[in-house]
Every structure is written in structure tokens, then in C-alpha cells.
mmCIF file of C-alpha atoms in Angstrom:
data_model
loop_
_atom_site.group_PDB
_atom_site.id
_atom_site.type_symbol
_atom_site.label_atom_id
_atom_site.label_comp_id
_atom_site.label_asym_id
_atom_site.label_seq_id
_atom_site.Cartn_x
_atom_site.Cartn_y
_atom_site.Cartn_z
ATOM 1 C CA MET A 1 -4.739 -20.357 -1.361
ATOM 2 C CA ASN A 2 -8.607 -21.365 -1.605
ATOM 3 C CA ALA A 3 -11.616 -18.746 -3.170
ATOM 4 C CA ILE A 4 -11.711 -16.775 0.749
ATOM 5 C CA THR A 5 -7.866 -16.688 1.934
ATOM 6 C CA PRO A 6 -7.475 -12.996 3.139
ATOM 7 C CA ILE A 7 -5.332 -10.981 1.346
ATOM 8 C CA ASP A 8 -2.571 -8.862 2.651
ATOM 9 C CA PHE A 9 -1.973 -6.093 0.099
ATOM 10 C CA HIS A 10 0.468 -4.523 1.579
ATOM 11 C CA CYS A 11 2.593 -5.862 4.146
ATOM 12 C CA HIS A 12 6.804 -5.005 4.752
ATOM 13 C CA GLY A 13 7.476 -8.100 7.228
ATOM 14 C CA ILE A 14 6.022 -12.219 7.426
ATOM 15 C CA GLY A 15 7.940 -14.028 10.635
ATOM 16 C CA ARG A 16 12.094 -13.538 11.248
ATOM 17 C CA PHE A 17 12.582 -11.842 8.241
ATOM 18 C CA ASP A 18 13.955 -8.360 7.486
ATOM 19 C CA PHE A 19 12.190 -6.813 3.829
ATOM 20 C CA ALA A 20 15.147 -4.486 3.409
ATOM 21 C CA ASP A 21 17.809 -7.655 1.993
ATOM 22 C CA PRO A 22 16.659 -9.852 0.304
ATOM 23 C CA ASN A 23 19.125 -12.294 0.334
ATOM 24 C CA SER A 24 18.251 -13.034 3.843
ATOM 25 C CA LEU A 25 13.943 -13.929 2.560
ATOM 26 C CA VAL A 26 13.606 -17.749 2.777
ATOM 27 C CA LEU A 27 10.502 -17.857 -0.009
ATOM 28 C CA ASP A 28 9.346 -21.334 1.613
ATOM 29 C CA GLU A 29 9.174 -20.563 5.347
ATOM 30 C CA LEU A 30 7.517 -17.019 4.206
ATOM 31 C CA GLU A 31 5.067 -19.575 2.524
ATOM 32 C CA ASN A 32 4.209 -21.806 5.621
ATOM 33 C CA HIS A 33 4.034 -19.132 7.375
ATOM 34 C CA LEU A 34 1.248 -17.491 5.823
ATOM 35 C CA LYS A 35 -0.173 -20.941 5.089
ATOM 36 C CA ILE A 36 -0.685 -20.991 9.006
ATOM 37 C CA GLU A 37 -1.413 -17.626 9.484
ATOM 38 C CA GLY A 38 -4.126 -18.938 6.891
ATOM 39 C CA THR A 39 -3.627 -15.353 5.283
ATOM 40 C CA ALA A 40 -1.685 -14.416 1.540
ATOM 41 C CA ALA A 41 0.196 -11.333 0.795
ATOM 42 C CA ILE A 42 1.999 -9.466 -1.580
ATOM 43 C CA LEU A 43 5.246 -9.190 0.717
ATOM 44 C CA THR A 44 6.199 -5.257 0.120
ATOM 45 C CA LEU A 45 10.128 -4.901 0.530
ATOM 46 C CA TYR A 46 12.375 -2.241 0.202
ATOM 47 C CA LEU A 47 15.109 -2.250 -2.919
ATOM 48 C CA PRO A 48 18.729 -0.143 -1.828
ATOM 49 C CA LYS A 49 20.138 0.606 -5.407
ATOM 50 C CA ALA A 50 23.350 -1.967 -4.172
ATOM 51 C CA HIS A 51 20.339 -4.722 -3.646
ATOM 52 C CA LEU A 52 19.133 -4.589 -7.581
ATOM 53 C CA THR A 53 21.310 -6.959 -8.625
ATOM 54 C CA ASN A 54 20.336 -9.670 -5.859
ATOM 55 C CA PHE A 55 16.620 -8.894 -5.973
ATOM 56 C CA ILE A 56 16.131 -9.588 -9.809
ATOM 57 C CA GLU A 57 17.824 -12.833 -8.763
ATOM 58 C CA PHE A 58 15.460 -13.160 -6.208
ATOM 59 C CA MET A 59 12.456 -12.473 -8.249
ATOM 60 C CA TYR A 60 13.596 -15.199 -10.385
ATOM 61 C CA GLU A 61 13.886 -17.655 -7.734
ATOM 62 C CA PHE A 62 9.999 -16.604 -6.598
ATOM 63 C CA ASP A 63 8.891 -17.377 -10.151
ATOM 64 C CA ALA A 64 10.466 -20.181 -10.624
ATOM 65 C CA GLY A 65 8.975 -21.009 -7.369
ATOM 66 C CA LYS A 66 5.439 -20.141 -8.167
ATOM 67 C CA LYS A 67 5.379 -21.393 -11.321
ATOM 68 C CA SER A 68 5.771 -24.869 -9.726
ATOM 69 C CA GLY A 69 3.211 -24.662 -6.525
ATOM 70 C CA ARG A 70 5.469 -23.578 -3.880
ATOM 71 C CA TYR A 71 3.832 -20.349 -3.500
ATOM 72 C CA LYS A 72 -0.126 -20.955 -2.937
ATOM 73 C CA HIS A 73 -0.327 -18.104 -0.731
ATOM 74 C CA ILE A 74 2.201 -15.470 -2.033
ATOM 75 C CA ILE A 75 0.558 -13.785 -4.859
ATOM 76 C CA GLY A 76 3.570 -12.037 -5.834
ATOM 77 C CA ILE A 77 6.335 -9.194 -4.876
ATOM 78 C CA ALA A 78 5.363 -5.221 -4.647
ATOM 79 C CA LEU A 79 8.509 -2.127 -4.417
ATOM 80 C CA GLU A 80 8.221 0.509 -1.822
ATOM 81 C CA GLY A 81 10.239 3.217 -4.223
ATOM 82 C CA PRO A 82 12.440 3.754 -4.387
ATOM 83 C CA LEU A 83 11.364 6.917 -5.602
ATOM 84 C CA LEU A 84 8.963 8.053 -3.053
ATOM 85 C CA ALA A 85 8.558 11.928 -1.954
ATOM 86 C CA SER A 86 8.457 11.479 0.996
ATOM 87 C CA PHE A 87 10.571 8.751 2.863
ATOM 88 C CA GLY A 88 7.854 8.431 5.512
ATOM 89 C CA GLY A 89 8.528 4.993 7.214
ATOM 90 C CA THR A 90 10.455 3.735 4.125
ATOM 91 C CA PRO A 91 14.689 2.892 5.099
ATOM 92 C CA GLU A 92 16.962 5.499 3.463
ATOM 93 C CA GLN A 93 18.580 3.771 1.362
ATOM 94 C CA GLY A 94 15.534 2.194 0.155
ATOM 95 C CA CYS A 95 14.840 5.862 -2.079
ATOM 96 C CA TRP A 96 16.415 7.106 -4.786
ATOM 97 C CA LYS A 97 16.950 7.455 -8.484
ATOM 98 C CA PRO A 98 16.871 5.056 -11.353
ATOM 99 C CA THR A 99 17.403 5.814 -14.937
ATOM 100 C CA LEU A 100 16.204 4.633 -17.393
ATOM 101 C CA SER A 101 17.666 1.364 -17.708
ATOM 102 C CA GLU A 102 17.112 0.145 -13.400
ATOM 103 C CA TRP A 103 13.587 1.242 -14.986
ATOM 104 C CA GLU A 104 13.168 -1.139 -17.317
ATOM 105 C CA GLN A 105 14.927 -3.994 -14.988
ATOM 106 C CA LEU A 106 12.362 -3.189 -12.208
ATOM 107 C CA ALA A 107 8.868 -3.458 -14.768
ATOM 108 C CA ARG A 108 10.387 -6.381 -16.477
ATOM 109 C CA LEU A 109 9.974 -8.518 -13.542
ATOM 110 C CA GLY A 110 5.987 -8.004 -14.427
ATOM 111 C CA SER A 111 6.337 -11.225 -15.702
ATOM 112 C CA HIS A 112 8.155 -12.417 -12.221
ATOM 113 C CA GLY A 113 5.167 -11.782 -9.891
ATOM 114 C CA LEU A 114 6.217 -7.976 -9.486
ATOM 115 C CA VAL A 115 3.175 -6.958 -8.647
ATOM 116 C CA TYR A 116 3.932 -2.556 -8.094
ATOM 117 C CA VAL A 117 6.381 -0.183 -7.603
ATOM 118 C CA VAL A 118 5.271 2.197 -5.144
ATOM 119 C CA LEU A 119 6.476 5.311 -6.355
ATOM 120 C CA SER A 120 5.237 9.392 -5.610
ATOM 121 C CA PRO A 121 3.912 11.577 -8.461
ATOM 122 C CA ASN A 122 5.254 14.471 -7.807
ATOM 123 C CA ALA A 123 8.614 13.451 -6.923
ATOM 124 C CA GLU A 124 11.994 15.165 -7.552
ATOM 125 C CA PHE A 125 13.218 14.072 -11.002
ATOM 126 C CA ASN A 126 17.005 14.092 -12.393
ATOM 127 C CA GLN A 127 16.860 16.355 -15.654
ATOM 128 C CA LYS A 128 19.406 14.217 -17.177
ATOM 129 C CA ASP A 129 18.979 12.499 -20.150
ATOM 130 C CA ASP A 130 19.414 8.735 -19.175
ATOM 131 C CA TYR A 131 16.462 9.631 -16.114
ATOM 132 C CA PRO A 132 13.225 9.727 -16.971
ATOM 133 C CA LYS A 133 11.249 13.404 -17.018
ATOM 134 C CA ASP A 134 8.274 13.205 -15.701
ATOM 135 C CA ILE A 135 5.677 10.432 -13.432
ATOM 136 C CA ILE A 136 4.168 10.101 -17.726
ATOM 137 C CA GLU A 137 7.431 8.537 -18.117
ATOM 138 C CA ILE A 138 7.636 6.247 -15.995
ATOM 139 C CA ALA A 139 3.991 4.894 -16.081
ATOM 140 C CA LYS A 140 4.489 3.872 -19.271
ATOM 141 C CA ILE A 141 7.705 1.759 -18.553
ATOM 142 C CA LEU A 142 6.228 -0.385 -16.142
ATOM 143 C CA LEU A 143 2.834 -0.534 -17.573
ATOM 144 C CA ASN A 144 3.898 -1.847 -20.793
ATOM 145 C CA HIS A 145 5.266 -4.327 -18.454
ATOM 146 C CA ARG A 146 2.727 -5.029 -16.522
ATOM 147 C CA VAL A 147 3.453 -3.346 -13.723
ATOM 148 C CA LYS A 148 1.440 -0.829 -11.378
ATOM 149 C CA PRO A 149 2.006 1.808 -9.532
ATOM 150 C CA ALA A 150 0.924 2.266 -6.519
ATOM 151 C CA LEU A 151 0.951 5.699 -6.083
ATOM 152 C CA GLY A 152 2.173 7.221 -2.665
ATOM 153 C CA HIS A 153 4.020 9.361 0.144
ATOM 154 C CA PHE A 154 3.286 12.348 -1.249
ATOM 155 C CA GLY A 155 5.188 15.535 -0.279
ATOM 156 C CA LYS A 156 3.241 18.209 2.075
ATOM 157 C CA GLU A 157 4.501 21.203 1.186
ATOM 158 C CA ASP A 158 2.483 21.515 -1.780
ATOM 159 C CA ALA A 159 -1.279 20.178 -1.123
ATOM 160 C CA GLU A 160 -2.672 21.303 -4.880
ATOM 161 C CA ALA A 161 -0.018 20.981 -6.696
ATOM 162 C CA THR A 162 0.525 17.287 -5.957
ATOM 163 C CA ALA A 163 -3.525 16.624 -5.998
ATOM 164 C CA ILE A 164 -2.725 17.467 -10.354
ATOM 165 C CA SER A 165 0.592 15.548 -10.241
ATOM 166 C CA ILE A 166 -2.493 11.914 -8.947
ATOM 167 C CA SER A 167 -4.382 13.424 -11.516
ATOM 168 C CA HIS A 168 -2.030 12.870 -14.706
ATOM 169 C CA ILE A 169 -1.015 10.277 -13.964
ATOM 170 C CA CYS A 170 -4.535 8.322 -13.360
ATOM 171 C CA ASP A 171 -5.330 10.297 -16.856
ATOM 172 C CA TYR A 172 -2.959 8.844 -18.741
ATOM 173 C CA ALA A 173 -3.615 4.979 -17.177
ATOM 174 C CA GLU A 174 -7.249 5.476 -17.903
ATOM 175 C CA GLN A 175 -7.107 6.596 -21.672
ATOM 176 C CA ALA A 176 -4.677 4.065 -22.015
ATOM 177 C CA GLY A 177 -6.497 1.034 -20.409
ATOM 178 C CA MET A 178 -3.851 0.260 -17.914
ATOM 179 C CA THR A 179 -6.717 0.549 -14.870
ATOM 180 C CA PRO A 180 -6.981 0.209 -11.928
ATOM 181 C CA LEU A 181 -3.569 1.577 -10.728
ATOM 182 C CA PHE A 182 -3.120 0.617 -6.793
ATOM 183 C CA THR A 183 -2.019 3.685 -3.753
ATOM 184 C CA ASP A 184 -0.341 3.420 -0.473
ATOM 185 C CA HIS A 185 -2.475 3.410 2.682
ATOM 186 C CA LEU A 186 -4.656 6.228 2.114
ATOM 187 C CA TYR A 187 -3.918 9.326 5.204
ATOM 188 C CA ASN A 188 -0.998 7.825 6.170
ATOM 189 C CA ASP A 189 2.655 9.381 4.296
ATOM 190 C CA MET A 190 0.268 12.727 2.554
ATOM 191 C CA PRO A 191 -1.244 15.895 3.570
ATOM 192 C CA VAL A 192 -4.637 15.612 5.213
ATOM 193 C CA LYS A 193 -6.156 18.773 6.671
ATOM 194 C CA CYS A 194 -8.025 17.212 9.316
ATOM 195 C CA GLN A 195 -6.873 15.407 12.316
ATOM 196 C CA TYR A 196 -6.471 11.060 11.209
ATOM 197 C CA HIS A 197 -4.737 9.461 13.852
ATOM 198 C CA TRP A 198 -4.531 9.737 18.060
ATOM 199 C CA ARG A 199 -0.523 8.473 19.389
ATOM 200 C CA ASN A 200 0.135 8.404 22.345
ATOM 201 C CA GLY A 201 -1.775 9.829 24.848
ATOM 202 C CA ILE A 202 -1.795 13.828 24.509
ATOM 203 C CA GLU A 203 -3.293 13.418 21.274
ATOM 204 C CA LYS A 204 -6.433 10.238 22.693
ATOM 205 C CA SER A 205 -7.411 12.840 25.592
ATOM 206 C CA LYS A 206 -8.580 15.205 22.395
ATOM 207 C CA ARG A 207 -10.146 12.844 20.207
ATOM 208 C CA LYS A 208 -13.126 13.080 21.624
ATOM 209 C CA SER A 209 -13.755 17.070 20.961
ATOM 210 C CA ILE A 210 -12.637 16.290 17.785
ATOM 211 C CA THR A 211 -13.320 13.230 15.653
ATOM 212 C CA PRO A 212 -16.536 13.373 16.410
ATOM 213 C CA GLU A 213 -16.845 17.917 14.488
ATOM 214 C CA ILE A 214 -15.185 15.632 11.276
ATOM 215 C CA LEU A 215 -17.990 12.453 11.350
ATOM 216 C CA LYS A 216 -21.217 14.793 12.390
ATOM 217 C CA GLN A 217 -20.299 15.809 8.285
ATOM 218 C CA GLU A 218 -22.034 14.696 6.116
ATOM 219 C CA TRP A 219 -19.583 13.577 2.913
ATOM 220 C CA THR A 220 -20.197 14.513 -0.625
ATOM 221 C CA ASP A 221 -18.348 14.796 -3.624
ATOM 222 C CA GLU A 222 -18.303 18.833 -2.896
ATOM 223 C CA ASN A 223 -17.129 19.160 0.187
ATOM 224 C CA ILE A 224 -14.997 16.855 0.592
ATOM 225 C CA GLU A 225 -11.746 18.595 -0.465
ATOM 226 C CA ASP A 226 -12.970 20.664 1.954
ATOM 227 C CA ILE A 227 -12.933 18.363 5.232
ATOM 228 C CA LEU A 228 -10.040 16.284 3.624
ATOM 229 C CA GLY A 229 -7.917 17.923 1.948
ATOM 230 C CA PRO A 230 -7.095 17.555 -1.743
ATOM 231 C CA VAL A 231 -5.087 14.789 -1.868
ATOM 232 C CA PRO A 232 -7.349 12.166 -0.012
ATOM 233 C CA ALA A 233 -10.056 13.932 -1.797
ATOM 234 C CA THR A 234 -8.261 13.243 -5.420
ATOM 235 C CA LEU A 235 -7.765 9.740 -4.670
ATOM 236 C CA ILE A 236 -11.236 9.470 -3.791
ATOM 237 C CA GLY A 237 -12.133 10.967 -6.468
ATOM 238 C CA TYR A 238 -10.394 8.612 -8.707
ATOM 239 C CA ALA A 239 -10.695 5.630 -6.322
ATOM 240 C CA LYS A 240 -14.973 6.383 -7.002
ATOM 241 C CA LYS A 241 -14.362 6.218 -10.609
ATOM 242 C CA GLY A 242 -12.608 2.609 -10.659
ATOM 243 C CA ILE A 243 -9.746 4.298 -11.482
ATOM 244 C CA LEU A 244 -8.246 3.569 -8.539
ATOM 245 C CA LYS A 245 -8.158 0.904 -5.805
ATOM 246 C CA LEU A 246 -7.131 2.328 -2.678
ATOM 247 C CA CYS A 247 -5.311 0.530 0.453
ATOM 248 C CA LEU A 248 -6.618 1.284 3.985
ATOM 249 C CA ASN A 249 -4.404 0.291 7.430
ATOM 250 C CA CYS A 250 -7.346 -0.713 9.668
ATOM 251 C CA ASP A 251 -5.132 -0.984 12.512
ATOM 252 C CA GLY A 252 -6.798 1.814 14.560
ATOM 253 C CA ASP A 253 -3.532 3.298 14.943
ATOM 254 C CA HIS A 254 -2.360 4.065 11.538
ATOM 255 C CA VAL A 255 -5.693 6.127 11.028
ATOM 256 C CA ASP A 256 -8.369 6.453 13.820
ATOM 257 C CA ILE A 257 -10.389 3.578 13.372
ATOM 258 C CA ASP A 258 -13.830 5.064 13.021
ATOM 259 C CA LEU A 259 -12.622 7.385 10.317
ATOM 260 C CA CYS A 260 -11.656 3.945 8.953
ATOM 261 C CA LYS A 261 -15.037 3.438 8.945
ATOM 262 C CA ARG A 262 -17.018 7.028 7.676
ATOM 263 C CA THR A 263 -14.469 6.002 5.228
ATOM 264 C CA ILE A 264 -15.658 2.305 4.212
ATOM 265 C CA GLU A 265 -18.845 4.485 3.457
ATOM 266 C CA PHE A 266 -18.301 7.096 1.364
ATOM 267 C CA VAL A 267 -15.987 5.533 -0.852
ATOM 268 C CA GLY A 268 -17.124 1.893 -0.779
ATOM 269 C CA ALA A 269 -15.434 -1.329 0.143
ATOM 270 C CA GLU A 270 -15.358 -2.080 -3.469
ATOM 271 C CA ASN A 271 -12.391 0.742 -4.417
ATOM 272 C CA LEU A 272 -10.841 0.315 -1.176
ATOM 273 C CA MET A 273 -8.142 -2.930 0.139
ATOM 274 C CA LEU A 274 -7.045 -4.300 3.404
ATOM 275 C CA MET A 275 -3.496 -4.317 4.184
ATOM 276 C CA THR A 276 -1.134 -4.266 7.677
ATOM 277 C CA ASP A 277 1.790 -2.733 7.225
ATOM 278 C CA ARG A 278 3.332 -5.215 9.661
ATOM 279 C CA ILE A 279 6.519 -5.854 10.110
ATOM 280 C CA GLN A 280 6.885 -9.361 12.170
ATOM 281 C CA SER A 281 10.327 -9.058 12.971
ATOM 282 C CA GLU A 282 10.980 -5.171 14.352
ATOM 283 C CA ILE A 283 14.015 -5.280 12.213
ATOM 284 C CA LEU A 284 13.828 -3.198 8.734
ATOM 285 C CA ALA A 285 17.139 -2.438 7.101
ATOM 286 C CA GLY A 286 19.301 -3.511 9.945
ATOM 287 C CA GLN A 287 17.922 -1.621 12.420
ATOM 288 C CA LYS A 288 15.942 -3.402 15.643
ATOM 289 C CA LEU A 289 12.039 -0.420 15.711
ATOM 290 C CA THR A 290 11.206 0.271 18.527
ATOM 291 C CA ARG A 291 6.777 0.414 20.417
ATOM 292 C CA ASN A 292 5.821 2.627 22.880
ATOM 293 C CA THR A 293 2.999 1.085 25.489
ATOM 294 C CA ALA A 294 0.104 4.030 23.788
ATOM 295 C CA ASN A 295 0.166 1.883 20.320
ATOM 296 C CA THR A 296 0.073 -0.892 18.503
ATOM 297 C CA LEU A 297 3.183 0.525 15.678
ATOM 298 C CA LEU A 298 6.461 -0.017 15.526
ATOM 299 C CA TYR A 299 9.202 3.282 15.288
ATOM 300 C CA GLN A 300 12.423 4.229 13.406
ATOM 301 C CA LYS A 301 14.362 6.480 14.986
ATOM 302 C CA ALA A 302 13.632 10.094 16.005
ATOM 303 C CA GLY A 303 9.847 8.486 16.838
ATOM 304 C CA ILE A 304 9.035 8.059 12.466
ATOM 305 C CA VAL A 305 6.686 5.299 12.469
ATOM 306 C CA ALA A 306 8.468 2.737 10.126
ATOM 307 C CA GLY A 307 5.390 0.031 10.327
ATOM 308 C CA GLY A 308 2.695 -1.842 12.245
ATOM 309 C CA THR A 309 2.437 -5.216 13.883
ATOM 310 C CA GLN A 310 -1.782 -6.245 13.540
ATOM 311 C CA SER A 311 -2.338 -9.543 11.357
ATOM 312 C CA VAL A 312 -4.928 -9.624 9.336
ATOM 313 C CA MET A 313 -7.109 -11.165 11.342
ATOM 314 C CA ARG A 314 -6.514 -9.043 14.107
ATOM 315 C CA GLN A 315 -7.933 -5.960 11.978
ATOM 316 C CA LEU A 316 -10.972 -8.293 11.177
ATOM 317 C CA GLY A 317 -12.003 -7.969 14.196
ATOM 318 C CA ASN A 318 -11.427 -4.243 14.152
ATOM 319 C CA LEU A 319 -13.901 -3.589 11.500
ATOM 320 C CA MET A 320 -16.144 -6.252 12.394
ATOM 321 C CA LEU A 321 -16.186 -4.210 16.763
ATOM 322 C CA ILE A 322 -17.716 -1.215 15.090
ATOM 323 C CA GLY A 323 -19.944 -2.586 13.018
ATOM 324 C CA VAL A 324 -18.521 -3.027 9.483
ATOM 325 C CA PRO A 325 -21.321 -5.182 7.880
ATOM 326 C CA SER A 326 -19.788 -8.820 7.003
ATOM 327 C CA ARG A 327 -20.438 -7.692 3.060
ATOM 328 C CA ASP A 328 -17.797 -5.011 2.635
ATOM 329 C CA ILE A 329 -15.345 -7.092 5.323
ATOM 330 C CA PHE A 330 -15.599 -9.668 2.946
ATOM 331 C CA GLN A 331 -14.637 -7.535 -0.097
ATOM 332 C CA MET A 332 -12.018 -5.177 1.351
ATOM 333 C CA ALA A 333 -10.184 -8.217 3.223
ATOM 334 C CA PHE A 334 -10.544 -10.265 -0.101
ATOM 335 C CA ALA A 335 -13.098 -9.011 -3.083
ATOM 336 C CA THR A 336 -11.545 -5.628 -4.231
ATOM 337 C CA ALA A 337 -7.585 -7.702 -4.646
ATOM 338 C CA ALA A 338 -8.367 -10.257 -6.240
ATOM 339 C CA GLY A 339 -10.906 -8.328 -8.775
ATOM 340 C CA ALA A 340 -7.809 -6.510 -9.374
ATOM 341 C CA LEU A 341 -5.148 -9.124 -9.263
ATOM 342 C CA PHE A 342 -6.682 -11.348 -11.471
ATOM 343 C CA GLY A 343 -9.800 -9.146 -13.237
ATOM 344 C CA GLN A 344 -12.353 -11.340 -10.935
ATOM 345 C CA ASP A 345 -14.697 -8.629 -10.909
ATOM 346 C CA THR A 346 -17.766 -10.094 -10.667
ATOM 347 C CA LEU A 347 -16.774 -11.911 -7.261
ATOM 348 C CA SER A 348 -19.333 -12.038 -4.558
ATOM 349 C CA LEU A 349 -19.256 -13.462 -1.366
ATOM 350 C CA ASP A 350 -22.787 -15.310 -2.318
ATOM 351 C CA ARG A 351 -20.622 -16.393 -5.378
ATOM 352 C CA VAL A 352 -18.480 -17.277 -2.499
ATOM 353 C CA GLU A 353 -20.587 -18.961 -0.688
ATOM 354 C CA SER A 354 -22.728 -21.379 -3.019
ATOM 355 C CA GLY A 355 -19.316 -22.198 -3.872
ATOM 356 C CA LEU A 356 -18.802 -20.977 -7.493
#
């Protein structure tokens, strides 16, 4: 990976592979695919409980290859789940409640390339003695091994309580000096007060009357909760304090592209990272996903969105077309993630262009 390779911070499928089956992944083929594409990525896998041992072995294999220099474009590995309050597009078998021992096994993989674990701070917890009692107990285990919690897949029943649960883990991470934490994609799989996507003909016919009403308002720290709701407002508030780095999917279908632009302007590109959520194989946990002509998304059965199809380069084009400044695009596509992952806090377009 060279100094200006865009980073896909969260993707679910490169090439022909099903990321719900670590046994099927050929890391050298994945590396070559990313090299040809000119992209670096964190491979975000799903973990069925029955595959825990296989996943651990997979991580050892990845670590060995990474240390030998074979995987320059695969930055690391992440997990979506298993502790989620809302399944969303996650395969059901990838959602379960690990014991304290199983969390410890996962956390120890931080030294072998596990970068983050998507989890829900408002998830239900098993109250038996050998299970964690709350999100802070899990955060301590992960952070002790330098694995970052990535907040997402929030339940939608009680937005106020969910916002409080986000505050608990963010405040703990700040006090422990373990920031920034990460998120799954902003707006998706969380309660949002306004309409933020338009995915079929009926929805798109309403866009002209609704989206301008959202965007004509000036967004301020004082009114953002009234516009977006407590959960996205809380995430944005912690991002603006430097405690969270937010992922944003700019394919135009997960989130309206003009809403993406307003979000970049308000939150700051230095607090945002690009993600695709893509599944190139169109297969998830053995299930053949479907598409429709109204958007570029992939669907599971019952019309549940499983992921996207657009590449990082396509998303960069989307941002250029709506007039996002090139410096902000560079920041989202590379510098924010590089700073969060590698501590390169002073990265700038000027430095890259001058070769420093």
C-alpha cells in the first residue's frame, strides 16, 4: 500500500468469496484483487459460533502472511457481531452471545491483525456468571488487547436509552485513554428521525419534497438531535470531540448522497471514514443475494439489505459529482483512517503531494 491508496474501512466481500466462511478465503487472491483495484481494505467478516476455532486459525495465517510482507493491501480483519441488538444485514448465524472466555479469545487476536469488532452497546446480555454483564466489561477486554469496539446495529425500540448506552462506552474509552473508537455506517441500522435513503420508485418520488426540507435547515450542535434523532446526534457529538471516527457509506443508496455531503460539512471530514459494505460475490452465508433495478444494493430474503456493490473508486466519484472538496475526499478516503489506525495524526494532502 502506498501513501495515497484509498482505504475501504468496512467491506463484506472482495472477489468471489463469502466472508461468512473464513475457511473459503484465499488471502493471496484477495490481496491481488485489492492490488489490481488500487484499494486497501479492512476485511469485515461474520463469525458463526461454530466457526470460532477456524477463525482463530485464519487469523494466525493472516498474521504470518502480514508479517512476511505478503499482504500489503489487506490492512487487517474486523468482525461484524456477534453481539448485535439489530441483525440488519448480518446473517442470523453470525449473531450470538460470547462468554467471557470467548471474548478473551477474540480480543487476543488483536496482536494477530483483528482491528475492530462491531457491537451494539444496547444489546441484551446473558446474566449468567460466565458472561459479560454489560458493554463496559466487553470494551475492557477488547481494548486491553488493542481491539477497537465499533458501535453499530443499534436496536430501534428506545432511542434515548440507546444514546445513553453509546455515551457510557465512549466516556469509558475517553477516561481510559483508548480513543478513538469506531462505528459501523452512520444512519444505517439505527433509529433516525428523518428519511435518509430513497431506495425504490415510491420513495424516490417523495424525495424532492422531503430532502430539501431536511437540508435547508442549518445544522447546529443545538438542533442536530431534533433533526436526526438522539442516536446519530450522540455519535456525531462524540465524533466532533475526537472520541469516535464515523464510517459513512457514500454509494447514494445506503444514505442519500446530498445528506452525505451535509454530514461531511457538519461533522468534518477529519472525523469520517469511507466504507463500501460491498459484497462482490453476491453470496452471504451461502445465500445467493438479489438485486433490483431501483438501486445498487444487495438484498437477503424478506427484502433485508445485506450490503452494497459499489467500489471505493465509484464512491469517490459520487463525492466529486456533488462538489465535496478534494481535500475532504482525501481525508475521508485515506487520512482519517490512517491516523486512527497508525497514529499518523498530522497527515495532510500537502504532505502527501510533497512526498513527506
